[in-house]
mmCIF file of N, CA and C in Angstrom:
data_model
loop_
_atom_site.group_PDB
_atom_site.id
_atom_site.type_symbol
_atom_site.label_atom_id
_atom_site.label_comp_id
_atom_site.label_asym_id
_atom_site.label_seq_id
_atom_site.Cartn_x
_atom_site.Cartn_y
_atom_site.Cartn_z
ATOM 1 N N ALA A 1 178.210 85.253 56.595
ATOM 2 C CA ALA A 1 179.001 85.294 55.687
ATOM 3 C C ALA A 1 180.594 84.862 56.455
ATOM 4 N N PRO A 2 181.691 83.560 56.055
ATOM 5 C CA PRO A 2 182.824 83.304 57.154
ATOM 6 C C PRO A 2 183.292 84.843 57.431
ATOM 7 N N ASN A 3 183.987 84.362 58.823
ATOM 8 C CA ASN A 3 185.110 85.002 59.554
ATOM 9 C C ASN A 3 186.282 84.856 59.945
ATOM 10 N N LEU A 4 187.286 85.514 59.913
ATOM 11 C CA LEU A 4 188.712 84.967 59.467
ATOM 12 C C LEU A 4 188.669 83.386 61.175
ATOM 13 N N THR A 5 187.886 82.780 61.705
ATOM 14 C CA THR A 5 188.303 82.054 62.647
ATOM 15 C C THR A 5 188.138 80.662 62.029
ATOM 16 N N ASN A 6 186.454 80.758 61.514
ATOM 17 C CA ASN A 6 186.466 80.198 60.132
ATOM 18 C C ASN A 6 187.366 79.764 59.608
ATOM 19 N N LEU A 7 187.533 80.850 58.898
ATOM 20 C CA LEU A 7 188.758 80.871 57.862
ATOM 21 C C LEU A 7 189.944 79.854 58.325
ATOM 22 N N LEU A 8 190.760 80.263 59.353
ATOM 23 C CA LEU A 8 191.673 79.540 59.950
ATOM 24 C C LEU A 8 191.547 78.112 59.825
ATOM 25 N N THR A 9 190.236 77.992 60.306
ATOM 26 C CA THR A 9 190.009 75.960 60.880
ATOM 27 C C THR A 9 189.303 75.592 59.783
ATOM 28 N N LEU A 10 189.330 76.516 58.524
ATOM 29 C CA LEU A 10 189.110 75.506 56.955
ATOM 30 C C LEU A 10 190.454 75.261 56.921
ATOM 31 N N GLN A 11 191.412 76.474 56.551
ATOM 32 C CA GLN A 11 192.487 76.440 55.720
ATOM 33 C C GLN A 11 193.267 75.194 56.588
ATOM 34 N N ARG A 12 193.180 75.281 57.927
ATOM 35 C CA ARG A 12 194.264 74.444 58.883
ATOM 36 C C ARG A 12 193.990 72.789 58.200
ATOM 37 N N THR A 13 192.217 72.414 58.119
ATOM 38 C CA THR A 13 191.891 71.511 58.111
ATOM 39 C C THR A 13 192.244 71.133 56.595
ATOM 40 N N LEU A 14 192.001 71.607 55.120
ATOM 41 C CA LEU A 14 192.600 71.151 53.909
ATOM 42 C C LEU A 14 194.120 71.421 53.877
ATOM 43 N N LEU A 15 195.043 72.086 55.009
ATOM 44 C CA LEU A 15 196.756 71.880 54.380
ATOM 45 C C LEU A 15 196.446 70.609 55.139
ATOM 46 N N GLN A 16 195.995 69.858 56.592
ATOM 47 C CA GLN A 16 196.442 68.918 57.184
ATOM 48 C C GLN A 16 195.747 67.335 55.859
ATOM 49 N N LYS A 17 194.535 68.231 55.728
ATOM 50 C CA LYS A 17 193.937 66.889 54.493
ATOM 51 C C LYS A 17 194.928 66.400 53.449
ATOM 52 N N ALA A 18 195.281 67.704 52.597
ATOM 53 C CA ALA A 18 195.905 67.612 51.524
ATOM 54 C C ALA A 18 197.820 67.326 51.360
ATOM 55 N N ALA A 19 198.307 66.789 52.790
ATOM 56 C CA ALA A 19 199.667 66.567 53.459
ATOM 57 C C ALA A 19 199.446 65.071 53.638
ATOM 58 N N THR A 20 197.946 64.956 53.489
ATOM 59 C CA THR A 20 198.252 63.296 53.385
ATOM 60 C C THR A 20 197.996 63.094 52.295
ATOM 61 N N PHE A 21 198.167 63.092 51.230
ATOM 62 C CA PHE A 21 198.130 62.590 50.238
ATOM 63 C C PHE A 21 199.774 62.745 49.253
ATOM 64 N N LEU A 22 200.113 63.204 50.131
ATOM 65 C CA LEU A 22 201.787 63.022 49.899
ATOM 66 C C LEU A 22 202.559 61.906 49.914
ATOM 67 N N LYS A 23 203.218 62.219 49.173
ATOM 68 C CA LYS A 23 204.385 60.006 48.910
ATOM 69 C C LYS A 23 205.717 61.199 49.646
ATOM 70 N N PRO A 24 206.607 60.092 50.142
ATOM 71 C CA PRO A 24 208.037 61.228 50.674
ATOM 72 C C PRO A 24 208.165 61.303 49.478
ATOM 73 N N GLY A 25 209.282 62.957 50.072
ATOM 74 C CA GLY A 25 210.105 63.632 48.807
ATOM 75 C C GLY A 25 209.416 64.549 48.013
ATOM 76 N N GLY A 26 207.491 64.461 47.975
ATOM 77 C CA GLY A 26 206.882 65.514 47.171
ATOM 78 C C GLY A 26 206.965 66.452 48.407
ATOM 79 N N VAL A 27 206.649 67.498 47.685
ATOM 80 C CA VAL A 27 206.436 68.832 48.070
ATOM 81 C C VAL A 27 204.459 69.237 47.912
ATOM 82 N N LEU A 28 204.826 69.630 49.324
ATOM 83 C CA LEU A 28 203.463 70.510 48.823
ATOM 84 C C LEU A 28 203.123 72.289 49.225
ATOM 85 N N VAL A 29 202.705 73.065 48.025
ATOM 86 C CA VAL A 29 203.003 74.285 47.699
ATOM 87 C C VAL A 29 201.115 74.784 48.564
ATOM 88 N N TYR A 30 201.285 76.138 49.787
ATOM 89 C CA TYR A 30 200.175 76.091 50.798
ATOM 90 C C TYR A 30 200.482 77.459 49.969
ATOM 91 N N CYS A 31 199.259 78.554 49.646
ATOM 92 C CA CYS A 31 199.374 79.869 49.043
ATOM 93 C C CYS A 31 197.281 80.453 49.363
ATOM 94 N N THR A 32 197.863 81.612 50.023
ATOM 95 C CA THR A 32 196.570 81.797 50.193
ATOM 96 C C THR A 32 197.187 83.955 49.407
ATOM 97 N N CYS A 33 195.685 84.185 49.005
ATOM 98 C CA CYS A 33 195.156 86.104 48.464
ATOM 99 C C CYS A 33 195.155 86.239 49.479
ATOM 100 N N SER A 34 196.031 86.852 50.173
ATOM 101 C CA SER A 34 195.841 87.520 51.769
ATOM 102 C C SER A 34 196.617 87.868 52.333
ATOM 103 N N LEU A 35 196.434 89.113 52.736
ATOM 104 C CA LEU A 35 197.108 89.978 53.765
ATOM 105 C C LEU A 35 197.992 89.799 55.361
ATOM 106 N N PHE A 36 196.485 88.231 55.533
ATOM 107 C CA PHE A 36 196.419 88.315 57.110
ATOM 108 C C PHE A 36 198.044 87.032 57.461
ATOM 109 N N LYS A 37 198.750 87.923 57.864
ATOM 110 C CA LYS A 37 199.219 86.712 59.006
ATOM 111 C C LYS A 37 198.810 85.440 59.772
ATOM 112 N N GLN A 38 198.453 85.515 59.912
ATOM 113 C CA GLN A 38 197.486 84.311 60.804
ATOM 114 C C GLN A 38 197.141 83.337 59.452
ATOM 115 N N GLU A 39 196.353 83.726 58.034
ATOM 116 C CA GLU A 39 196.335 82.794 57.036
ATOM 117 C C GLU A 39 197.606 82.294 57.071
ATOM 118 N N GLY A 40 198.919 82.750 56.805
ATOM 119 C CA GLY A 40 200.233 82.746 56.095
ATOM 120 C C GLY A 40 201.299 81.624 57.002
ATOM 121 N N GLU A 41 202.015 83.003 57.521
ATOM 122 C CA GLU A 41 203.369 82.235 57.442
ATOM 123 C C GLU A 41 202.678 81.146 59.752
ATOM 124 N N ASP A 42 201.443 81.693 59.627
ATOM 125 C CA ASP A 42 201.093 81.501 61.032
ATOM 126 C C ASP A 42 201.249 79.650 60.443
ATOM 127 N N GLN A 43 199.943 79.897 59.920
ATOM 128 C CA GLN A 43 199.641 78.369 59.277
ATOM 129 C C GLN A 43 200.885 77.816 59.299
ATOM 130 N N ILE A 44 201.618 77.961 59.141
ATOM 131 C CA ILE A 44 202.811 77.080 58.338
ATOM 132 C C ILE A 44 203.640 77.051 59.942
ATOM 133 N N THR A 45 203.746 78.339 60.499
ATOM 134 C CA THR A 45 204.932 77.149 61.524
ATOM 135 C C THR A 45 203.986 76.537 62.664
ATOM 136 N N SER A 46 202.510 76.784 62.845
ATOM 137 C CA SER A 46 201.701 76.316 63.422
ATOM 138 C C SER A 46 201.571 74.678 62.819
ATOM 139 N N PHE A 47 201.568 74.277 61.321
ATOM 140 C CA PHE A 47 201.767 73.004 60.646
ATOM 141 C C PHE A 47 202.652 72.484 61.100
ATOM 142 N N LEU A 48 204.230 72.969 60.801
ATOM 143 C CA LEU A 48 205.637 72.591 61.072
ATOM 144 C C LEU A 48 205.975 72.128 62.457
ATOM 145 N N LYS A 49 204.832 72.681 63.217
ATOM 146 C CA LYS A 49 205.009 71.955 64.864
ATOM 147 C C LYS A 49 204.176 70.764 65.107
ATOM 148 N N GLU A 50 203.078 71.330 63.979
ATOM 149 C CA GLU A 50 202.403 69.684 64.909
ATOM 150 C C GLU A 50 202.822 68.373 63.661
ATOM 151 N N THR A 51 203.523 68.527 62.895
ATOM 152 C CA THR A 51 204.316 67.607 61.671
ATOM 153 C C THR A 51 205.078 67.837 61.297
ATOM 154 N N PRO A 52 205.959 66.793 62.278
ATOM 155 C CA PRO A 52 207.805 67.233 62.007
ATOM 156 C C PRO A 52 207.735 66.642 61.046
ATOM 157 N N ASN A 53 207.333 65.524 60.377
ATOM 158 C CA ASN A 53 207.679 64.798 59.228
ATOM 159 C C ASN A 53 208.176 66.053 58.167
ATOM 160 N N PHE A 54 207.287 67.044 58.096
ATOM 161 C CA PHE A 54 207.509 67.647 57.144
ATOM 162 C C PHE A 54 208.661 69.258 57.882
ATOM 163 N N GLU A 55 209.529 69.564 56.275
ATOM 164 C CA GLU A 55 210.434 70.927 56.888
ATOM 165 C C GLU A 55 209.294 71.495 55.614
ATOM 166 N N LEU A 56 209.903 73.280 56.027
ATOM 167 C CA LEU A 56 209.868 74.220 55.199
ATOM 168 C C LEU A 56 211.100 74.044 54.088
ATOM 169 N N LYS A 57 210.133 73.720 52.203
ATOM 170 C CA LYS A 57 211.579 73.963 51.444
ATOM 171 C C LYS A 57 211.190 75.160 51.011
ATOM 172 N N LYS A 58 212.359 75.628 51.383
ATOM 173 C CA LYS A 58 213.097 77.464 51.272
ATOM 174 C C LYS A 58 212.909 78.096 49.851
ATOM 175 N N ILE A 59 211.330 79.033 49.655
ATOM 176 C CA ILE A 59 211.714 79.534 48.328
ATOM 177 C C ILE A 59 212.893 80.876 48.411
ATOM 178 N N THR A 60 213.586 80.326 46.897
ATOM 179 C CA THR A 60 215.480 81.606 46.575
ATOM 180 C C THR A 60 214.638 82.451 45.557
ATOM 181 N N LYS A 61 215.194 83.581 45.572
ATOM 182 C CA LYS A 61 215.330 84.222 44.496
ATOM 183 C C LYS A 61 215.827 83.611 43.881
ATOM 184 N N ASP A 62 216.378 82.129 43.386
ATOM 185 C CA ASP A 62 217.571 81.552 42.282
ATOM 186 C C ASP A 62 216.013 80.829 41.487
ATOM 187 N N GLU A 63 214.969 81.053 42.198
ATOM 188 C CA GLU A 63 213.855 80.221 41.329
ATOM 189 C C GLU A 63 213.082 81.170 41.419
ATOM 190 N N PHE A 64 212.748 82.446 41.376
ATOM 191 C CA PHE A 64 211.918 83.012 41.326
ATOM 192 C C PHE A 64 212.339 84.904 41.129
ATOM 193 N N PRO A 65 213.784 84.539 39.757
ATOM 194 C CA PRO A 65 214.319 85.799 39.351
ATOM 195 C C PRO A 65 213.554 87.176 39.155
ATOM 196 N N PHE A 66 212.402 86.447 38.652
ATOM 197 C CA PHE A 66 211.294 87.805 39.077
ATOM 198 C C PHE A 66 211.030 89.118 39.541
ATOM 199 N N LEU A 67 210.849 88.110 40.797
ATOM 200 C CA LEU A 67 210.562 88.298 41.741
ATOM 201 C C LEU A 67 211.838 89.739 42.850
ATOM 202 N N GLU A 68 210.947 90.566 43.300
ATOM 203 C CA GLU A 68 212.289 91.133 44.436
ATOM 204 C C GLU A 68 212.729 90.183 45.442
ATOM 205 N N GLU A 69 213.772 90.814 45.812
ATOM 206 C CA GLU A 69 214.208 90.327 47.411
ATOM 207 C C GLU A 69 213.542 90.386 48.511
ATOM 208 N N SER A 70 212.947 91.487 48.117
ATOM 209 C CA SER A 70 212.706 91.904 49.280
ATOM 210 C C SER A 70 210.573 91.191 49.718
ATOM 211 N N PHE A 71 210.375 90.631 48.100
ATOM 212 C CA PHE A 71 209.527 89.490 48.406
ATOM 213 C C PHE A 71 209.656 88.739 49.243
ATOM 214 N N ILE A 72 211.042 87.247 49.163
ATOM 215 C CA ILE A 72 210.955 86.326 50.122
ATOM 216 C C ILE A 72 211.418 87.204 50.939
ATOM 217 N N LYS A 73 211.266 85.802 52.593
ATOM 218 C CA LYS A 73 211.157 86.573 53.622
ATOM 219 C C LYS A 73 210.882 85.253 54.913
ATOM 220 N N ASN A 74 212.429 84.673 55.085
ATOM 221 C CA ASN A 74 212.803 83.087 56.274
ATOM 222 C C ASN A 74 212.227 82.005 54.705
ATOM 223 N N GLY A 75 212.071 82.255 53.109
ATOM 224 C CA GLY A 75 211.695 81.259 52.760
ATOM 225 C C GLY A 75 210.783 81.276 52.567
ATOM 226 N N MET A 76 209.700 81.742 52.327
ATOM 227 C CA MET A 76 208.627 82.216 52.055
ATOM 228 C C MET A 76 208.423 83.535 51.446
ATOM 229 N N LEU A 77 207.142 83.075 50.465
ATOM 230 C CA LEU A 77 206.812 84.219 49.249
ATOM 231 C C LEU A 77 205.648 85.328 50.501
ATOM 232 N N ARG A 78 206.784 86.521 50.166
ATOM 233 C CA ARG A 78 205.042 87.655 51.034
ATOM 234 C C ARG A 78 204.818 88.581 49.890
ATOM 235 N N THR A 79 203.726 88.883 49.152
ATOM 236 C CA THR A 79 203.407 90.208 48.782
ATOM 237 C C THR A 79 202.179 91.403 49.234
ATOM 238 N N PHE A 80 202.684 92.705 48.977
ATOM 239 C CA PHE A 80 201.991 93.353 49.582
ATOM 240 C C PHE A 80 201.751 94.666 48.552
ATOM 241 N N PRO A 81 200.582 94.689 48.274
ATOM 242 C CA PRO A 81 200.157 95.592 47.407
ATOM 243 C C PRO A 81 200.139 97.484 46.878
ATOM 244 N N PHE A 82 201.939 97.750 47.969
ATOM 245 C CA PHE A 82 202.648 98.493 47.808
ATOM 246 C C PHE A 82 203.484 98.383 46.972
ATOM 247 N N GLN A 83 204.368 96.855 46.644
ATOM 248 C CA GLN A 83 205.244 97.116 46.112
ATOM 249 C C GLN A 83 204.180 96.862 44.753
ATOM 250 N N LYS A 84 205.789 96.914 43.623
ATOM 251 C CA LYS A 84 205.230 97.508 42.446
ATOM 252 C C LYS A 84 204.868 98.376 42.301
ATOM 253 N N SER A 85 204.211 98.953 42.848
ATOM 254 C CA SER A 85 203.624 100.233 43.320
ATOM 255 C C SER A 85 203.581 101.233 41.063
ATOM 256 N N GLU A 86 204.979 101.220 41.214
ATOM 257 C CA GLU A 86 205.417 101.601 39.685
ATOM 258 C C GLU A 86 204.729 101.282 38.626
ATOM 259 N N SER A 87 204.378 99.620 38.404
ATOM 260 C CA SER A 87 204.208 99.610 38.047
ATOM 261 C C SER A 87 202.494 98.309 38.444
ATOM 262 N N GLY A 88 201.845 98.739 39.110
ATOM 263 C CA GLY A 88 199.935 98.545 39.096
ATOM 264 C C GLY A 88 200.504 98.188 40.599
ATOM 265 N N GLY A 89 201.325 98.145 41.130
ATOM 266 C CA GLY A 89 200.705 97.104 42.641
ATOM 267 C C GLY A 89 201.513 95.316 42.637
ATOM 268 N N VAL A 90 200.472 95.325 43.576
ATOM 269 C CA VAL A 90 201.177 93.872 43.501
ATOM 270 C C VAL A 90 199.514 92.551 44.160
ATOM 271 N N ASP A 91 198.777 91.684 44.435
ATOM 272 C CA ASP A 91 198.288 91.283 45.408
ATOM 273 C C ASP A 91 198.260 91.541 46.243
ATOM 274 N N GLY A 92 197.612 90.867 47.400
ATOM 275 C CA GLY A 92 198.761 90.561 48.769
ATOM 276 C C GLY A 92 198.764 88.743 49.078
ATOM 277 N N PHE A 93 199.819 88.469 48.655
ATOM 278 C CA PHE A 93 199.406 86.695 48.323
ATOM 279 C C PHE A 93 200.288 86.704 49.821
ATOM 280 N N PHE A 94 200.162 84.825 50.277
ATOM 281 C CA PHE A 94 201.566 84.171 50.838
ATOM 282 C C PHE A 94 201.402 82.740 49.731
ATOM 283 N N ALA A 95 202.738 82.384 49.859
ATOM 284 C CA ALA A 95 203.656 80.868 49.562
ATOM 285 C C ALA A 95 204.444 80.535 50.327
ATOM 286 N N ALA A 96 204.462 79.164 50.189
ATOM 287 C CA ALA A 96 205.616 78.362 51.125
ATOM 288 C C ALA A 96 205.627 76.662 50.537
ATOM 289 N N CYS A 97 206.542 76.255 50.596
ATOM 290 C CA CYS A 97 206.963 75.206 50.045
ATOM 291 C C CYS A 97 207.392 73.822 51.114
ATOM 292 N N LEU A 98 205.949 72.996 51.056
ATOM 293 C CA LEU A 98 206.277 72.327 52.059
ATOM 294 C C LEU A 98 206.945 71.000 51.792
ATOM 295 N N TYR A 99 208.107 70.229 52.621
ATOM 296 C CA TYR A 99 208.623 68.807 51.559
ATOM 297 C C TYR A 99 208.342 67.800 53.117
ATOM 298 N N LEU A 100 207.984 66.773 52.667
ATOM 299 C CA LEU A 100 207.857 65.781 52.862
ATOM 300 C C LEU A 100 208.443 64.654 52.784
ATOM 301 N N ASN A 101 209.164 64.405 54.619
ATOM 302 C CA ASN A 101 211.411 63.543 54.691
ATOM 303 C C ASN A 101 210.638 62.765 53.776
ATOM 304 N N PRO A 102 211.285 61.742 53.034
ATOM 305 C CA PRO A 102 211.720 60.541 52.964
ATOM 306 C C PRO A 102 210.944 59.841 54.452
#
């Protein structure tokens, strides 16, 4: 069974490989159905430090009017099962958009 360390390595490899397919001006969406910060925010922070030609394309409330403001933090999307509990809740989820500078 895979452990978190193996998953983090695999995710990092997939993210780095996917980035090689973008043309300048392209956007890569990285997302995980996970509650672990290591699989979300930490992966993006590391990727941006290691790959200076990319920058975070901040997700905004205007782009996702159906989401609550609390779902967006530091320009990245993060959901938790306790959110929207009145309508059954949501999955733990993370998403970030990465922009390749021209």
